Structure formats: C-alpha cells, structure tokens
C-alpha cells in the first residue's frame, strides 16, 4: 500500500484555448475540473496502475467535499483530516503551442489544532503502508518542520518516503537528520536550492550538485529533465536515463506521475533499473494525455521497453 500525502490539495481547472487573449474575453469549450494538487495526481496514477493506494492530507469546505466525491467516484481510498478553511482552486490555461499560464491560489490557513489532528491520523495510517509520498507545498499556518516529522515517523517504522517538494521546504527537509529515501526535483528546482554556479557541462554540474553536503544521506535522487529523461544518483553511483521522443499533449503533472512510478516500483521491491524505467514511463504517459495525472496503462509495455538506464 502506498500512502500519498497532499497537505494543500486543490480543484484543478484546466482551460484549453487556441489563443489566450489578455484584457479580453476568452470563451472555452474544452475544459476539465479534477481533484488535484501534486499528491492527488500521484494518487490517481498509482490507482490507474492498479496498485493499492490511500490518499491523505487536509480538506475543507465545498471544494474539499467535491474532491472527496471525485475520489469516491474513482474508487480511490482516502482518509483526509478536516479543516475549517476552504480547499483551493488552481487554474491552468493551456494555449499557443504548448504554452501554459497558471493561477495558483495560496489556499486555506490551517490552525495548529488541525495540523496536530492530521499528524495523529498520519501516525495511525502509517501502520498499514509500505511507501509514503509527500508532494507539494504546505498550507499557511502549518509549521515548516511538519514534513521532517512525517519523514522521521515513517523512517522509524521502516517505511520509505518519496519526497517531491521544492524551495525552502526541500532545503529545510534535506538539512534535517531525517532523510527521505528518495527525492525527485526537476533541474530548475535543483538549481534553485544548490549553492552552485553551473559551468555549462550538464553532467558534471549535476554530479557536483548532488555530491554536495546538502544531498548527503539520501539513497535515491532522481533529477527529472523533461524530454531528456532523468539524471540519477543512487548511493555513490550516477545514472543517465534516456527516453524516446514522444508527442506531448499536456506535460502538467508529469513529475507527479514520475513520483507515482517511483513509489509503486519501490513498494513492489523492484531493482533500480526497473524503478527508473517505470517512473520515466509514467511521466511520459502522463504527457501524452490531455488530463493531468492520467496515464493510458495500455501503452505502458510499449514505452517502458524504450527507456534506457546507463551507469556513468
Ligand atoms: P511537472 O512540474 O509538470 O509535474 P516536472 O518538472 O516535475 O513536471 P519533468 O522533468 O518535466 O517533471 O517530467 C517528468 C518526467 O516526465 C520526465 O522525466 C519524462 O519521463 C516525462 N516527460 C516530461 N516532459 C516530457 C516530454 N516533453 N517528452 C517526453 N517525456 C517527458
């Protein structure tokens, strides 16, 4: 069982427009509204791969109820902790040749009692899971060390944590003594937290960054590189993962699909090459669908066979 943690979920609204006109009316016929937030994208992809998954985090208000109904309809197991504030909307406008404009609401303010209630729920849920994924930002009001405590608790029980957060939240977690088993920054997220001036040689830059003190003690680091696949550090070894060229429909959420692949392959005890191939394949399959956090599982075998993992 995989436990996915989404502390600041959202109803994700996606508008597909031929052209996005600023300071004018944009009429839209192609749109979707889904239970979103990075952790719920992970959840959906794990579920589509027919792997047991339980979604947790915080939900409140009308949009919180909407998300619960959607999860119910999709037959996805969930145990969220209730909050008084309203779960947020996030809007993506997809326009002009693959470009996209996003509007992300900051979301509700969570009280210390609500945060403590969630931690108690999390501790109870941990007992029955093998792998935990933690994705996305913390809502306002929750103290910055929450993710560190969630990781510490999982580590104590021997459960692997895949962490997909960015910025200060990532730096703070990496600086603590409780390390996640795996992280999945993309190149920009990695450069944003590394105190490093790139030389322009991608491989040696990435190697130098991942060898720095900040990343010490994390067994698996997967730097996702969009169409270029991934650069990976596992223990002391480095790997380049190469993927085939594909037709991209909507790349939003491909990092989340990659995290889903990491989690389910780790939960299944797969070897490193398989873990990376599965993760990359789910990232690719997500980009080939219109809907965020969706993969066509019937294409899995065709694409996983085309992913290559090479030790450097
Ligand atoms: P997001 O923030 O949109 O969820 P991300 O920036 O975290 O994504 P990416 O590195 O863009 O993550 O993508 C994750 C994985 O998805 C890639 O490693 C790759 O497997 C697949 N992928 C993403 N974009 C493309 C693309 N243009 N072509 C092929 N595969 C892609």
mmCIF file of C-alpha atoms and ligand atoms in Angstrom:
data_model
loop_
_atom_site.group_PDB
_atom_site.id
_atom_site.type_symbol
_atom_site.label_atom_id
_atom_site.label_comp_id
_atom_site.label_asym_id
_atom_site.label_seq_id
_atom_site.Cartn_x
_atom_site.Cartn_y
_atom_site.Cartn_z
ATOM 1 C CA UNK A 1 0.000 0.000 0.000
ATOM 2 C CA UNK A 2 1.197 3.499 -0.853
ATOM 3 C CA UNK A 3 0.151 6.445 1.315
ATOM 4 C CA UNK A 4 0.059 9.765 -0.560
ATOM 5 C CA UNK A 5 0.201 12.972 1.459
ATOM 6 C CA UNK A 6 -1.362 16.147 -0.025
ATOM 7 C CA UNK A 7 -1.374 18.941 2.536
ATOM 8 C CA UNK A 8 -2.614 21.669 0.174
ATOM 9 C CA UNK A 9 -4.860 19.934 -2.391
ATOM 10 C CA UNK A 10 -6.879 21.812 -4.981
ATOM 11 C CA UNK A 11 -9.600 21.505 -7.528
ATOM 12 C CA UNK A 12 -7.528 21.868 -10.694
ATOM 13 C CA UNK A 13 -9.279 23.667 -13.530
ATOM 14 C CA UNK A 14 -7.706 23.375 -16.948
ATOM 15 C CA UNK A 15 -8.806 25.578 -19.873
ATOM 16 C CA UNK A 16 -7.622 24.691 -23.378
ATOM 17 C CA UNK A 17 -7.572 27.748 -25.679
ATOM 18 C CA UNK A 18 -6.309 28.166 -29.244
ATOM 19 C CA UNK A 19 -5.112 31.602 -28.210
ATOM 20 C CA UNK A 20 -5.034 33.275 -24.795
ATOM 21 C CA UNK A 21 -6.152 36.921 -25.093
ATOM 22 C CA UNK A 22 -5.091 39.231 -22.273
ATOM 23 C CA UNK A 23 -7.527 42.020 -21.355
ATOM 24 C CA UNK A 24 -10.310 40.373 -23.376
ATOM 25 C CA UNK A 25 -12.945 37.614 -23.082
ATOM 26 C CA UNK A 26 -11.700 34.054 -23.642
ATOM 27 C CA UNK A 27 -14.515 31.589 -24.380
ATOM 28 C CA UNK A 28 -13.598 27.999 -23.700
ATOM 29 C CA UNK A 29 -15.235 24.733 -24.813
ATOM 30 C CA UNK A 30 -12.501 22.336 -23.761
ATOM 31 C CA UNK A 31 -12.015 22.323 -20.019
ATOM 32 C CA UNK A 32 -11.728 19.938 -17.088
ATOM 33 C CA UNK A 33 -12.077 20.139 -13.299
ATOM 34 C CA UNK A 34 -10.292 17.490 -11.307
ATOM 35 C CA UNK A 35 -9.279 16.635 -7.771
ATOM 36 C CA UNK A 36 -5.758 17.953 -7.884
ATOM 37 C CA UNK A 37 -2.693 19.024 -6.052
ATOM 38 C CA UNK A 38 0.514 17.151 -6.749
ATOM 39 C CA UNK A 39 -0.213 14.387 -4.232
ATOM 40 C CA UNK A 40 -3.629 13.625 -5.728
ATOM 41 C CA UNK A 41 -2.068 13.389 -9.192
ATOM 42 C CA UNK A 42 0.341 10.820 -7.741
ATOM 43 C CA UNK A 43 -2.617 9.002 -6.162
ATOM 44 C CA UNK A 44 -4.562 8.787 -9.408
ATOM 45 C CA UNK A 45 -1.652 7.427 -11.410
ATOM 46 C CA UNK A 46 -0.842 4.797 -8.763
ATOM 47 C CA UNK A 47 -4.529 3.817 -8.761
ATOM 48 C CA UNK A 48 -4.628 3.586 -12.578
ATOM 49 C CA UNK A 49 -1.669 1.205 -12.346
ATOM 50 C CA UNK A 50 -3.918 -0.951 -10.110
ATOM 51 C CA UNK A 51 -1.626 -0.616 -7.102
ATOM 52 C CA UNK A 52 -3.236 -0.159 -3.662
ATOM 53 C CA UNK A 53 -3.115 3.490 -2.610
ATOM 54 C CA UNK A 54 -4.562 5.578 0.211
ATOM 55 C CA UNK A 55 -4.760 9.381 -0.067
ATOM 56 C CA UNK A 56 -4.445 11.606 2.984
ATOM 57 C CA UNK A 57 -3.912 15.273 3.823
ATOM 58 C CA UNK A 58 -6.234 18.167 4.622
ATOM 59 C CA UNK A 59 -9.613 19.027 3.077
ATOM 60 C CA UNK A 60 -12.188 21.695 3.868
ATOM 61 C CA UNK A 61 -15.273 23.500 2.563
ATOM 62 C CA UNK A 62 -17.248 22.917 -0.635
ATOM 63 C CA UNK A 63 -14.204 22.182 -2.764
ATOM 64 C CA UNK A 64 -12.943 19.726 -0.145
ATOM 65 C CA UNK A 65 -16.280 17.900 -0.373
ATOM 66 C CA UNK A 66 -16.037 17.986 -4.188
ATOM 67 C CA UNK A 67 -12.607 16.329 -4.038
ATOM 68 C CA UNK A 68 -13.892 13.614 -1.691
ATOM 69 C CA UNK A 69 -16.799 12.907 -4.055
ATOM 70 C CA UNK A 70 -14.451 12.671 -7.020
ATOM 71 C CA UNK A 71 -12.161 10.254 -5.193
ATOM 72 C CA UNK A 72 -15.206 8.208 -4.218
ATOM 73 C CA UNK A 73 -16.411 8.102 -7.834
ATOM 74 C CA UNK A 74 -12.979 6.952 -8.946
ATOM 75 C CA UNK A 75 -12.991 4.317 -6.151
ATOM 76 C CA UNK A 76 -9.797 5.731 -4.655
ATOM 77 C CA UNK A 77 -9.371 5.082 -0.918
ATOM 78 C CA UNK A 78 -8.936 8.288 1.096
ATOM 79 C CA UNK A 79 -8.735 9.431 4.737
ATOM 80 C CA UNK A 80 -8.335 13.210 4.941
ATOM 81 C CA UNK A 81 -8.272 15.295 8.084
ATOM 82 C CA UNK A 82 -10.973 18.016 8.068
ATOM 83 C CA UNK A 83 -10.162 21.733 8.294
ATOM 84 C CA UNK A 84 -12.438 24.753 8.746
ATOM 85 C CA UNK A 85 -10.877 26.680 5.826
ATOM 86 C CA UNK A 86 -11.760 26.201 2.153
ATOM 87 C CA UNK A 87 -9.692 23.954 -0.100
ATOM 88 C CA UNK A 88 -8.399 25.993 -3.041
ATOM 89 C CA UNK A 89 -8.781 26.195 -6.826
ATOM 90 C CA UNK A 90 -5.785 26.126 -9.170
ATOM 91 C CA UNK A 91 -6.235 27.212 -12.779
ATOM 92 C CA UNK A 92 -4.123 26.280 -15.799
ATOM 93 C CA UNK A 93 -4.742 27.928 -19.167
ATOM 94 C CA UNK A 94 -3.210 25.835 -21.950
ATOM 95 C CA UNK A 95 -2.637 27.929 -25.073
ATOM 96 C CA UNK A 96 -0.420 28.768 -28.058
ATOM 97 C CA UNK A 97 1.674 25.729 -28.992
ATOM 98 C CA UNK A 98 2.033 24.033 -25.630
ATOM 99 C CA UNK A 99 2.464 27.206 -23.571
ATOM 100 C CA UNK A 100 0.563 27.446 -20.313
ATOM 101 C CA UNK A 101 -0.418 30.135 -17.821
ATOM 102 C CA UNK A 102 -1.164 29.062 -14.246
ATOM 103 C CA UNK A 103 -3.021 30.800 -11.431
ATOM 104 C CA UNK A 104 -2.448 29.047 -8.105
ATOM 105 C CA UNK A 105 -4.485 30.137 -5.088
ATOM 106 C CA UNK A 106 -2.446 30.028 -1.887
ATOM 107 C CA UNK A 107 -5.152 28.058 -0.082
ATOM 108 C CA UNK A 108 -6.594 27.989 3.444
ATOM 109 C CA UNK A 109 -4.891 28.887 6.717
ATOM 110 C CA UNK A 110 -4.641 25.802 8.927
ATOM 111 C CA UNK A 111 -4.825 26.020 12.733
ATOM 112 C CA UNK A 112 -2.283 24.303 14.979
ATOM 113 C CA UNK A 113 -5.027 22.009 16.324
ATOM 114 C CA UNK A 114 -5.981 20.952 12.769
ATOM 115 C CA UNK A 115 -2.333 20.281 11.943
ATOM 116 C CA UNK A 116 -1.895 18.211 15.119
ATOM 117 C CA UNK A 117 -5.049 16.210 14.300
ATOM 118 C CA UNK A 118 -3.585 15.440 10.888
ATOM 119 C CA UNK A 119 -0.316 14.201 12.401
ATOM 120 C CA UNK A 120 -2.225 11.818 14.654
ATOM 121 C CA UNK A 121 -4.178 10.492 11.689
ATOM 122 C CA UNK A 122 -0.943 10.083 9.693
ATOM 123 C CA UNK A 123 0.659 8.066 12.502
ATOM 124 C CA UNK A 124 -2.315 5.697 12.516
ATOM 125 C CA UNK A 125 -2.362 5.292 8.723
ATOM 126 C CA UNK A 126 1.398 4.617 8.539
ATOM 127 C CA UNK A 127 0.999 1.212 10.175
ATOM 128 C CA UNK A 128 -0.525 -0.332 7.051
ATOM 129 C CA UNK A 129 1.619 1.167 4.270
ATOM 130 C CA UNK A 130 4.959 0.315 2.623
ATOM 131 C CA UNK A 131 5.838 3.605 0.917
ATOM 132 C CA UNK A 132 4.797 7.209 1.588
ATOM 133 C CA UNK A 133 4.799 10.016 -0.972
ATOM 134 C CA UNK A 134 4.870 13.624 0.204
ATOM 135 C CA UNK A 135 4.161 16.198 -2.508
ATOM 136 C CA UNK A 136 3.682 19.904 -2.838
ATOM 137 C CA UNK A 137 3.541 22.952 -0.649
ATOM 138 C CA UNK A 138 2.431 23.199 2.964
ATOM 139 C CA UNK A 139 -0.641 25.341 3.595
ATOM 140 C CA UNK A 140 -0.333 28.534 5.604
ATOM 141 C CA UNK A 141 -0.398 28.035 9.362
ATOM 142 C CA UNK A 142 1.382 24.665 9.296
ATOM 143 C CA UNK A 143 4.873 24.830 10.755
ATOM 144 C CA UNK A 144 7.734 24.264 8.329
ATOM 145 C CA UNK A 145 9.075 21.240 10.197
ATOM 146 C CA UNK A 146 5.936 19.160 9.574
ATOM 147 C CA UNK A 147 7.419 17.282 6.613
ATOM 148 C CA UNK A 148 10.535 16.489 8.648
ATOM 149 C CA UNK A 149 8.367 14.961 11.361
ATOM 150 C CA UNK A 150 6.356 12.923 8.827
ATOM 151 C CA UNK A 151 9.602 11.557 7.376
ATOM 152 C CA UNK A 152 11.035 10.814 10.806
ATOM 153 C CA UNK A 153 7.909 8.885 11.793
ATOM 154 C CA UNK A 154 7.965 6.860 8.558
ATOM 155 C CA UNK A 155 11.696 6.147 8.929
ATOM 156 C CA UNK A 156 11.150 4.913 12.492
ATOM 157 C CA UNK A 157 8.678 2.341 11.152
ATOM 158 C CA UNK A 158 10.932 1.391 8.235
ATOM 159 C CA UNK A 159 8.670 2.893 5.532
ATOM 160 C CA UNK A 160 10.306 4.540 2.526
ATOM 161 C CA UNK A 161 9.406 8.173 1.790
ATOM 162 C CA UNK A 162 9.460 9.710 -1.700
ATOM 163 C CA UNK A 163 9.555 13.485 -1.279
ATOM 164 C CA UNK A 164 8.567 15.891 -4.067
ATOM 165 C CA UNK A 165 8.685 19.423 -2.704
ATOM 166 C CA UNK A 166 10.669 22.458 -3.784
ATOM 167 C CA UNK A 167 12.315 25.627 -2.476
ATOM 168 C CA UNK A 168 12.691 26.302 1.230
ATOM 169 C CA UNK A 169 10.594 23.251 2.189
ATOM 170 C CA UNK A 170 13.040 20.997 0.332
ATOM 171 C CA UNK A 171 16.141 22.696 1.725
ATOM 172 C CA UNK A 172 14.826 22.506 5.265
ATOM 173 C CA UNK A 173 13.969 18.827 4.959
ATOM 174 C CA UNK A 174 17.352 17.998 3.447
ATOM 175 C CA UNK A 175 19.136 19.811 6.290
ATOM 176 C CA UNK A 176 17.358 17.786 8.969
ATOM 177 C CA UNK A 177 18.564 14.438 10.339
ATOM 178 C CA UNK A 178 15.503 12.591 8.999
ATOM 179 C CA UNK A 179 16.219 11.955 5.326
ATOM 180 C CA UNK A 180 13.632 10.792 2.788
ATOM 181 C CA UNK A 181 14.502 7.643 0.847
ATOM 182 C CA UNK A 182 14.060 9.435 -2.485
ATOM 183 C CA UNK A 183 13.578 12.940 -3.866
ATOM 184 C CA UNK A 184 12.536 13.993 -7.379
ATOM 185 C CA UNK A 185 13.460 17.589 -8.132
ATOM 186 C CA UNK A 186 13.442 18.795 -11.716
ATOM 187 C CA UNK A 187 16.551 20.632 -12.983
ATOM 188 C CA UNK A 188 15.214 24.119 -12.081
ATOM 189 C CA UNK A 189 14.174 23.046 -8.586
ATOM 190 C CA UNK A 190 17.607 21.527 -8.035
ATOM 191 C CA UNK A 191 19.472 24.625 -9.242
ATOM 192 C CA UNK A 192 17.227 26.843 -7.105
ATOM 193 C CA UNK A 193 18.391 25.234 -3.854
ATOM 194 C CA UNK A 194 22.005 24.448 -4.804
ATOM 195 C CA UNK A 195 24.669 26.977 -3.893
ATOM 196 C CA UNK A 196 26.429 26.285 -7.174
ATOM 197 C CA UNK A 197 27.343 28.252 -10.287
ATOM 198 C CA UNK A 198 26.747 25.968 -13.322
ATOM 199 C CA UNK A 199 29.708 25.626 -15.685
ATOM 200 C CA UNK A 200 27.513 24.641 -18.635
ATOM 201 C CA UNK A 201 28.575 20.972 -18.651
ATOM 202 C CA UNK A 202 25.288 19.433 -17.532
ATOM 203 C CA UNK A 203 26.642 16.091 -16.362
ATOM 204 C CA UNK A 204 29.481 17.482 -14.259
ATOM 205 C CA UNK A 205 27.254 20.273 -12.937
ATOM 206 C CA UNK A 206 24.587 17.809 -11.807
ATOM 207 C CA UNK A 207 27.210 15.467 -10.349
ATOM 208 C CA UNK A 208 28.829 18.300 -8.398
ATOM 209 C CA UNK A 209 25.497 19.474 -7.021
ATOM 210 C CA UNK A 210 24.337 16.012 -5.989
ATOM 211 C CA UNK A 211 27.717 15.307 -4.339
ATOM 212 C CA UNK A 212 27.331 18.389 -2.148
ATOM 213 C CA UNK A 213 26.670 18.122 1.594
ATOM 214 C CA UNK A 214 23.012 19.154 1.216
ATOM 215 C CA UNK A 215 22.173 15.884 -0.562
ATOM 216 C CA UNK A 216 24.219 13.561 1.661
ATOM 217 C CA UNK A 217 22.337 10.620 3.145
ATOM 218 C CA UNK A 218 19.531 10.412 0.560
ATOM 219 C CA UNK A 219 19.722 6.977 -1.057
ATOM 220 C CA UNK A 220 17.955 7.877 -4.334
ATOM 221 C CA UNK A 221 17.923 11.254 -6.104
ATOM 222 C CA UNK A 222 16.051 11.443 -9.412
ATOM 223 C CA UNK A 223 16.512 14.752 -11.226
ATOM 224 C CA UNK A 224 13.808 14.770 -13.891
ATOM 225 C CA UNK A 225 14.791 16.502 -17.124
ATOM 226 C CA UNK A 226 11.536 16.635 -19.109
ATOM 227 C CA UNK A 227 12.079 15.298 -22.650
ATOM 228 C CA UNK A 228 15.700 14.484 -21.709
ATOM 229 C CA UNK A 229 14.659 11.817 -19.193
ATOM 230 C CA UNK A 230 16.483 11.936 -15.873
ATOM 231 C CA UNK A 231 19.828 12.178 -14.115
ATOM 232 C CA UNK A 232 20.064 9.909 -11.086
ATOM 233 C CA UNK A 233 22.256 9.403 -8.041
ATOM 234 C CA UNK A 234 21.802 6.083 -6.243
ATOM 235 C CA UNK A 235 24.180 5.591 -3.340
ATOM 236 C CA UNK A 236 27.514 6.734 -4.782
ATOM 237 C CA UNK A 237 26.623 5.827 -8.393
ATOM 238 C CA UNK A 238 25.322 8.132 -11.127
ATOM 239 C CA UNK A 239 22.986 7.121 -13.967
ATOM 240 C CA UNK A 240 21.546 8.781 -17.068
ATOM 241 C CA UNK A 241 18.053 7.669 -18.033
ATOM 242 C CA UNK A 242 17.180 8.167 -21.697
ATOM 243 C CA UNK A 243 13.610 8.170 -23.013
ATOM 244 C CA UNK A 244 12.159 8.025 -26.542
ATOM 245 C CA UNK A 245 10.866 11.094 -28.345
ATOM 246 C CA UNK A 246 7.083 11.272 -27.944
ATOM 247 C CA UNK A 247 4.178 13.505 -28.925
ATOM 248 C CA UNK A 248 3.342 15.646 -25.908
ATOM 249 C CA UNK A 249 -0.294 16.668 -25.364
ATOM 250 C CA UNK A 250 -0.163 18.169 -21.844
ATOM 251 C CA UNK A 251 3.012 17.916 -19.720
ATOM 252 C CA UNK A 252 1.421 19.222 -16.482
ATOM 253 C CA UNK A 253 1.720 16.619 -13.731
ATOM 254 C CA UNK A 254 4.388 14.520 -15.422
ATOM 255 C CA UNK A 255 6.613 14.990 -12.376
ATOM 256 C CA UNK A 256 3.787 13.660 -10.216
ATOM 257 C CA UNK A 257 3.316 10.655 -12.498
ATOM 258 C CA UNK A 258 7.072 10.050 -12.188
ATOM 259 C CA UNK A 259 6.757 10.089 -8.388
ATOM 260 C CA UNK A 260 3.866 7.607 -8.681
ATOM 261 C CA UNK A 261 6.146 5.299 -10.661
ATOM 262 C CA UNK A 262 8.972 5.606 -8.126
ATOM 263 C CA UNK A 263 6.601 4.826 -5.254
ATOM 264 C CA UNK A 264 4.884 1.830 -6.773
ATOM 265 C CA UNK A 265 8.109 0.286 -8.053
ATOM 266 C CA UNK A 266 9.757 0.758 -4.634
ATOM 267 C CA UNK A 267 6.677 -0.711 -2.919
ATOM 268 C CA UNK A 268 6.963 -3.720 -5.235
ATOM 269 C CA UNK A 269 10.669 -4.127 -4.354
ATOM 270 C CA UNK A 270 11.824 -3.654 -7.976
ATOM 271 C CA UNK A 271 15.530 -3.208 -8.759
ATOM 272 C CA UNK A 272 16.937 0.247 -9.535
ATOM 273 C CA UNK A 273 16.753 -0.042 -13.329
ATOM 274 C CA UNK A 274 13.094 -1.069 -13.155
ATOM 275 C CA UNK A 275 12.269 1.666 -10.633
ATOM 276 C CA UNK A 276 13.686 4.288 -13.007
ATOM 277 C CA UNK A 277 12.128 2.803 -16.138
ATOM 278 C CA UNK A 278 8.672 2.618 -14.528
ATOM 279 C CA UNK A 279 8.959 6.177 -13.188
ATOM 280 C CA UNK A 280 10.041 7.613 -16.559
ATOM 281 C CA UNK A 281 7.361 5.691 -18.435
ATOM 282 C CA UNK A 282 4.558 7.024 -16.240
ATOM 283 C CA UNK A 283 5.940 10.555 -16.664
ATOM 284 C CA UNK A 284 5.876 10.105 -20.436
ATOM 285 C CA UNK A 285 2.399 8.534 -20.481
ATOM 286 C CA UNK A 286 1.090 11.490 -18.479
ATOM 287 C CA UNK A 287 2.410 13.956 -21.064
ATOM 288 C CA UNK A 288 0.559 12.043 -23.782
ATOM 289 C CA UNK A 289 -2.864 12.641 -22.172
ATOM 290 C CA UNK A 290 -4.961 15.782 -22.044
ATOM 291 C CA UNK A 291 -5.942 15.228 -18.403
ATOM 292 C CA UNK A 292 -3.397 15.980 -15.673
ATOM 293 C CA UNK A 293 -2.461 12.956 -13.583
ATOM 294 C CA UNK A 294 -3.792 10.480 -16.134
ATOM 295 C CA UNK A 295 -1.993 7.689 -17.957
ATOM 296 C CA UNK A 296 -3.127 5.180 -20.570
ATOM 297 C CA UNK A 297 -1.934 1.952 -18.944
ATOM 298 C CA UNK A 298 -2.403 0.001 -22.183
ATOM 299 C CA UNK A 299 0.629 1.884 -23.607
ATOM 300 C CA UNK A 300 2.871 1.050 -20.634
ATOM 301 C CA UNK A 301 4.611 -2.044 -22.051
ATOM 302 C CA UNK A 302 5.390 -0.335 -25.385
ATOM 303 C CA UNK A 303 7.107 2.659 -23.744
ATOM 304 C CA UNK A 304 8.813 1.011 -20.770
ATOM 305 C CA UNK A 305 10.733 -1.147 -23.256
ATOM 306 C CA UNK A 306 12.206 2.021 -24.829
ATOM 307 C CA UNK A 307 13.648 3.559 -21.642
ATOM 308 C CA UNK A 308 17.389 3.079 -21.174
ATOM 309 C CA UNK A 309 19.366 3.324 -17.948
ATOM 310 C CA UNK A 310 23.134 3.804 -18.290
ATOM 311 C CA UNK A 311 25.641 3.992 -15.432
ATOM 312 C CA UNK A 312 28.043 6.912 -15.810
HETATM 313 P P1 LIG B 1 5.565 18.916 -13.597
HETATM 314 O O1 LIG B 1 6.015 20.039 -12.686
HETATM 315 O O2 LIG B 1 4.899 19.377 -14.859
HETATM 316 O O3 LIG B 1 4.761 17.871 -12.901
HETATM 317 P P2 LIG B 1 8.358 18.217 -13.541
HETATM 318 O O4 LIG B 1 9.057 19.466 -13.987
HETATM 319 O O5 LIG B 1 8.382 17.880 -12.111
HETATM 320 O O6 LIG B 1 6.880 18.174 -14.105
HETATM 321 P P3 LIG B 1 9.584 16.868 -15.760
HETATM 322 O O7 LIG B 1 11.045 16.731 -15.620
HETATM 323 O O8 LIG B 1 9.072 17.898 -16.690
HETATM 324 O O9 LIG B 1 8.963 16.964 -14.298
HETATM 325 O O10 LIG B 1 8.964 15.493 -16.262
HETATM 326 C C1 LIG B 1 8.991 14.308 -15.510
HETATM 327 C C2 LIG B 1 9.127 13.152 -16.448
HETATM 328 O O11 LIG B 1 8.010 13.117 -17.361
HETATM 329 C C3 LIG B 1 10.358 13.212 -17.340
HETATM 330 O O12 LIG B 1 11.496 12.710 -16.673
HETATM 331 C C4 LIG B 1 9.900 12.351 -18.511
HETATM 332 O O13 LIG B 1 9.899 10.980 -18.188
HETATM 333 C C5 LIG B 1 8.442 12.781 -18.677
HETATM 334 N N1 LIG B 1 8.353 13.953 -19.554
HETATM 335 C C6 LIG B 1 8.117 15.223 -19.199
HETATM 336 N N2 LIG B 1 8.116 16.047 -20.276
HETATM 337 C C7 LIG B 1 8.369 15.266 -21.345
HETATM 338 C C8 LIG B 1 8.499 15.494 -22.750
HETATM 339 N N3 LIG B 1 8.383 16.715 -23.281
HETATM 340 N N4 LIG B 1 8.764 14.438 -23.551
HETATM 341 C C9 LIG B 1 8.886 13.204 -23.029
HETATM 342 N N5 LIG B 1 8.755 12.912 -21.713
HETATM 343 C C10 LIG B 1 8.517 13.926 -20.884
#
